[in-house]
Amino acid sequence: MDLEDARLLGIEIAIKNNDDETKLLFINIYMPFDCADNTDDFMQYLSRVNDIFETYPTPYVYVIGDFNANVTIKNQCSSKFGETLLKVCIDNDILMAYNDSISKDSYTFTSSAHNTMRWLDHIFTTSTGRDLIEHIDIEKKLYLLIVSQYCFF
């Protein structure tokens, strides 16, 4: 897989068990900021992600990162990019990897300028990939530490 792009970084992990080999693909993504000027770029990257899910020779694909699209665990959207992301995922059987252990009021981004909290970072996978996940959570203590360090520097 050739990902010569500053917004996509991938790693394939092969797990061998006797004569069997299972491959897992992890893609880290940084999507364009949610504004009308970035719509074409956002759609281009969604298309690339969908192509990865469709063509990669393993069902264990995980796309993780900053989608700049506010989608909550209950599939509620408060942004245009969030609505578009959710529609593409539904249309192509791509799933949010979260389980019910994450609170619906969780967030991964705080805007001090707008005094808002949003859930912009996501994990998407296939149904087979989701079956391997035992637990996902947002570590708020670590998140708050990173945010506070970022705000003061």
Short mmCIF file of the C-alpha atoms (twelve columns), coordinates in Angstrom:
data_MODEL
# 
_entry.id   MODEL 
# 
loop_
_atom_site.group_PDB 
_atom_site.id 
_atom_site.type_symbol 
_atom_site.label_atom_id 
_atom_site.label_alt_id 
_atom_site.label_comp_id 
_atom_site.label_asym_id 
_atom_site.label_seq_id 
_atom_site.Cartn_x 
_atom_site.Cartn_y 
_atom_site.Cartn_z 
_atom_site.pdbx_PDB_model_num 
ATOM 1   C CA . MET A 1   0.000   0.000   0.000  1 
ATOM 2   C CA . ASP A 2   1.482   3.297   -1.055 1 
ATOM 3   C CA . LEU A 3   0.365   6.221   1.060  1 
ATOM 4   C CA . GLU A 4   2.566   9.104   0.013  1 
ATOM 5   C CA . ASP A 5   0.399   11.707  1.656  1 
ATOM 6   C CA . ALA A 6   0.836   13.890  4.722  1 
ATOM 7   C CA . ARG A 7   -2.777  13.201  5.767  1 
ATOM 8   C CA . LEU A 8   -2.598  9.377   5.667  1 
ATOM 9   C CA . LEU A 9   -0.129  7.088   7.381  1 
ATOM 10  C CA . GLY A 10  -0.533  3.326   7.384  1 
ATOM 11  C CA . ILE A 11  1.014   0.304   9.014  1 
ATOM 12  C CA . GLU A 12  0.268   -3.343  8.352  1 
ATOM 13  C CA . ILE A 13  0.766   -5.879  11.124 1 
ATOM 14  C CA . ALA A 14  0.973   -9.564  10.265 1 
ATOM 15  C CA . ILE A 15  0.178   -12.063 13.006 1 
ATOM 16  C CA . LYS A 16  1.337   -15.597 12.361 1 
ATOM 17  C CA . ASN A 17  -0.242  -18.595 14.040 1 
ATOM 18  C CA . ASN A 18  1.263   -21.869 12.783 1 
ATOM 19  C CA . ASP A 19  0.660   -21.770 9.016  1 
ATOM 20  C CA . ASP A 20  -2.021  -19.065 9.172  1 
ATOM 21  C CA . GLU A 21  -1.334  -15.365 8.853  1 
ATOM 22  C CA . THR A 22  -3.764  -12.609 9.730  1 
ATOM 23  C CA . LYS A 23  -3.083  -9.070  8.557  1 
ATOM 24  C CA . LEU A 24  -4.325  -5.971  10.319 1 
ATOM 25  C CA . LEU A 25  -4.117  -2.551  8.685  1 
ATOM 26  C CA . PHE A 26  -4.065  0.625   10.773 1 
ATOM 27  C CA . ILE A 27  -4.420  3.959   9.007  1 
ATOM 28  C CA . ASN A 28  -3.923  7.228   10.855 1 
ATOM 29  C CA . ILE A 29  -5.766  10.080  9.179  1 
ATOM 30  C CA . TYR A 30  -5.905  13.842  9.510  1 
ATOM 31  C CA . MET A 31  -8.850  15.166  7.503  1 
ATOM 32  C CA . PRO A 32  -9.255  18.751  6.262  1 
ATOM 33  C CA . PHE A 33  -10.940 21.278  8.555  1 
ATOM 34  C CA . ASP A 34  -14.747 21.478  8.309  1 
ATOM 35  C CA . CYS A 35  -15.445 24.483  6.063  1 
ATOM 36  C CA . ALA A 36  -16.957 24.934  2.631  1 
ATOM 37  C CA . ASP A 37  -13.557 25.636  1.010  1 
ATOM 38  C CA . ASN A 38  -12.366 22.141  2.058  1 
ATOM 39  C CA . THR A 39  -15.362 20.136  0.847  1 
ATOM 40  C CA . ASP A 40  -13.632 18.783  -2.273 1 
ATOM 41  C CA . ASP A 41  -10.559 17.703  -0.277 1 
ATOM 42  C CA . PHE A 42  -12.738 16.125  2.412  1 
ATOM 43  C CA . MET A 43  -14.664 14.141  -0.207 1 
ATOM 44  C CA . GLN A 44  -11.421 13.070  -1.908 1 
ATOM 45  C CA . TYR A 45  -10.061 11.662  1.367  1 
ATOM 46  C CA . LEU A 46  -13.345 9.931   2.171  1 
ATOM 47  C CA . SER A 47  -13.135 8.300   -1.251 1 
ATOM 48  C CA . ARG A 48  -9.566  7.166   -0.571 1 
ATOM 49  C CA . VAL A 49  -10.593 5.706   2.800  1 
ATOM 50  C CA . ASN A 50  -13.510 3.897   1.182  1 
ATOM 51  C CA . ASP A 51  -11.162 2.514   -1.503 1 
ATOM 52  C CA . ILE A 52  -8.888  1.159   1.233  1 
ATOM 53  C CA . PHE A 53  -11.803 -0.625  2.889  1 
ATOM 54  C CA . GLU A 54  -12.972 -2.055  -0.448 1 
ATOM 55  C CA . THR A 55  -9.660  -3.169  -1.907 1 
ATOM 56  C CA . TYR A 56  -7.323  -4.048  0.939  1 
ATOM 57  C CA . PRO A 57  -6.906  -7.836  1.177  1 
ATOM 58  C CA . THR A 58  -7.969  -8.143  4.821  1 
ATOM 59  C CA . PRO A 59  -11.217 -7.400  6.642  1 
ATOM 60  C CA . TYR A 60  -9.204  -6.060  9.587  1 
ATOM 61  C CA . VAL A 61  -8.870  -2.421  8.578  1 
ATOM 62  C CA . TYR A 62  -8.915  0.374   11.159 1 
ATOM 63  C CA . VAL A 63  -8.936  4.049   10.196 1 
ATOM 64  C CA . ILE A 64  -8.111  6.130   13.230 1 
ATOM 65  C CA . GLY A 65  -7.616  9.842   13.658 1 
ATOM 66  C CA . ASP A 66  -8.842  13.381  13.395 1 
ATOM 67  C CA . PHE A 67  -11.709 13.401  10.919 1 
ATOM 68  C CA . ASN A 68  -12.626 17.024  11.733 1 
ATOM 69  C CA . ALA A 69  -16.224 15.821  11.635 1 
ATOM 70  C CA . ASN A 70  -18.410 15.987  14.725 1 
ATOM 71  C CA . VAL A 71  -20.221 12.637  14.999 1 
ATOM 72  C CA . THR A 72  -21.306 11.250  18.351 1 
ATOM 73  C CA . ILE A 73  -21.742 7.661   19.484 1 
ATOM 74  C CA . LYS A 74  -25.480 7.929   18.812 1 
ATOM 75  C CA . ASN A 75  -24.734 9.019   15.219 1 
ATOM 76  C CA . GLN A 76  -25.794 12.572  15.824 1 
ATOM 77  C CA . CYS A 77  -24.060 15.199  13.708 1 
ATOM 78  C CA . SER A 78  -23.581 18.883  14.287 1 
ATOM 79  C CA . SER A 79  -21.439 19.587  11.253 1 
ATOM 80  C CA . LYS A 80  -21.720 19.217  7.492  1 
ATOM 81  C CA . PHE A 81  -18.599 17.044  7.375  1 
ATOM 82  C CA . GLY A 82  -20.047 14.909  10.182 1 
ATOM 83  C CA . GLU A 83  -23.229 14.302  8.184  1 
ATOM 84  C CA . THR A 84  -21.214 13.468  5.061  1 
ATOM 85  C CA . LEU A 85  -18.860 11.121  6.931  1 
ATOM 86  C CA . LEU A 86  -21.745 9.269   8.523  1 
ATOM 87  C CA . LYS A 87  -23.571 8.902   5.185  1 
ATOM 88  C CA . VAL A 88  -20.484 7.516   3.418  1 
ATOM 89  C CA . CYS A 89  -19.926 5.041   6.249  1 
ATOM 90  C CA . ILE A 90  -23.557 3.875   6.262  1 
ATOM 91  C CA . ASP A 91  -23.628 3.552   2.460  1 
ATOM 92  C CA . ASN A 92  -20.445 1.439   2.480  1 
ATOM 93  C CA . ASP A 93  -20.903 -0.703  5.619  1 
ATOM 94  C CA . ILE A 94  -18.102 1.059   7.486  1 
ATOM 95  C CA . LEU A 95  -18.711 1.114   11.240 1 
ATOM 96  C CA . MET A 96  -17.771 3.336   14.124 1 
ATOM 97  C CA . ALA A 97  -15.671 1.070   16.320 1 
ATOM 98  C CA . TYR A 98  -17.085 2.319   19.609 1 
ATOM 99  C CA . ASN A 99  -18.941 0.209   22.060 1 
ATOM 100 C CA . ASP A 100 -21.534 1.259   24.618 1 
ATOM 101 C CA . SER A 101 -18.889 1.956   27.254 1 
ATOM 102 C CA . ILE A 102 -18.189 5.423   25.849 1 
ATOM 103 C CA . SER A 103 -20.473 8.073   27.246 1 
ATOM 104 C CA . LYS A 104 -22.626 9.900   24.712 1 
ATOM 105 C CA . ASP A 105 -21.340 13.226  26.057 1 
ATOM 106 C CA . SER A 106 -17.688 12.354  25.336 1 
ATOM 107 C CA . TYR A 107 -15.496 14.732  23.376 1 
ATOM 108 C CA . THR A 108 -11.994 14.849  21.900 1 
ATOM 109 C CA . PHE A 109 -11.684 18.558  21.085 1 
ATOM 110 C CA . THR A 110 -12.249 21.685  23.130 1 
ATOM 111 C CA . SER A 111 -12.493 25.102  21.522 1 
ATOM 112 C CA . SER A 112 -11.642 27.829  23.989 1 
ATOM 113 C CA . ALA A 113 -12.492 30.422  21.314 1 
ATOM 114 C CA . HIS A 114 -16.064 29.122  20.948 1 
ATOM 115 C CA . ASN A 115 -16.441 27.493  24.376 1 
ATOM 116 C CA . THR A 116 -17.517 24.213  22.763 1 
ATOM 117 C CA . MET A 117 -16.578 20.560  22.989 1 
ATOM 118 C CA . ARG A 118 -16.744 18.242  19.985 1 
ATOM 119 C CA . TRP A 119 -16.016 14.642  19.077 1 
ATOM 120 C CA . LEU A 120 -13.739 14.953  16.044 1 
ATOM 121 C CA . ASP A 121 -11.468 11.946  16.493 1 
ATOM 122 C CA . HIS A 122 -12.895 8.600   15.463 1 
ATOM 123 C CA . ILE A 123 -12.126 4.952   14.761 1 
ATOM 124 C CA . PHE A 124 -13.812 3.305   11.786 1 
ATOM 125 C CA . THR A 125 -13.591 -0.339  10.795 1 
ATOM 126 C CA . THR A 126 -15.429 -3.255  9.198  1 
ATOM 127 C CA . SER A 127 -17.835 -5.504  11.081 1 
ATOM 128 C CA . THR A 128 -15.120 -8.179  11.169 1 
ATOM 129 C CA . GLY A 129 -12.620 -5.654  12.493 1 
ATOM 130 C CA . ARG A 130 -15.068 -4.514  15.132 1 
ATOM 131 C CA . ASP A 131 -15.385 -8.088  16.404 1 
ATOM 132 C CA . LEU A 132 -11.736 -7.979  17.522 1 
ATOM 133 C CA . ILE A 133 -12.249 -4.923  19.716 1 
ATOM 134 C CA . GLU A 134 -12.827 -5.675  23.378 1 
ATOM 135 C CA . HIS A 135 -12.864 -2.148  24.787 1 
ATOM 136 C CA . ILE A 136 -12.483 1.450   23.629 1 
ATOM 137 C CA . ASP A 137 -12.554 4.516   25.808 1 
ATOM 138 C CA . ILE A 138 -11.409 8.129   25.810 1 
ATOM 139 C CA . GLU A 139 -8.820  8.687   28.509 1 
ATOM 140 C CA . LYS A 140 -9.997  12.053  29.767 1 
ATOM 141 C CA . LYS A 141 -7.096  12.576  32.183 1 
ATOM 142 C CA . LEU A 142 -4.575  12.173  29.365 1 
ATOM 143 C CA . TYR A 143 -6.725  14.266  27.012 1 
ATOM 144 C CA . LEU A 144 -6.973  17.080  29.571 1 
ATOM 145 C CA . LEU A 145 -3.214  16.966  30.149 1 
ATOM 146 C CA . ILE A 146 -2.516  17.257  26.417 1 
ATOM 147 C CA . VAL A 147 -5.079  20.063  26.012 1 
ATOM 148 C CA . SER A 148 -3.738  22.014  28.969 1 
ATOM 149 C CA . GLN A 149 -0.144  21.690  27.716 1 
ATOM 150 C CA . TYR A 150 -1.226  22.742  24.233 1 
ATOM 151 C CA . CYS A 151 -3.120  25.776  25.521 1 
ATOM 152 C CA . PHE A 152 -0.196  27.072  27.569 1 
ATOM 153 C CA . PHE A 153 2.553   26.796  24.945 1 
# 
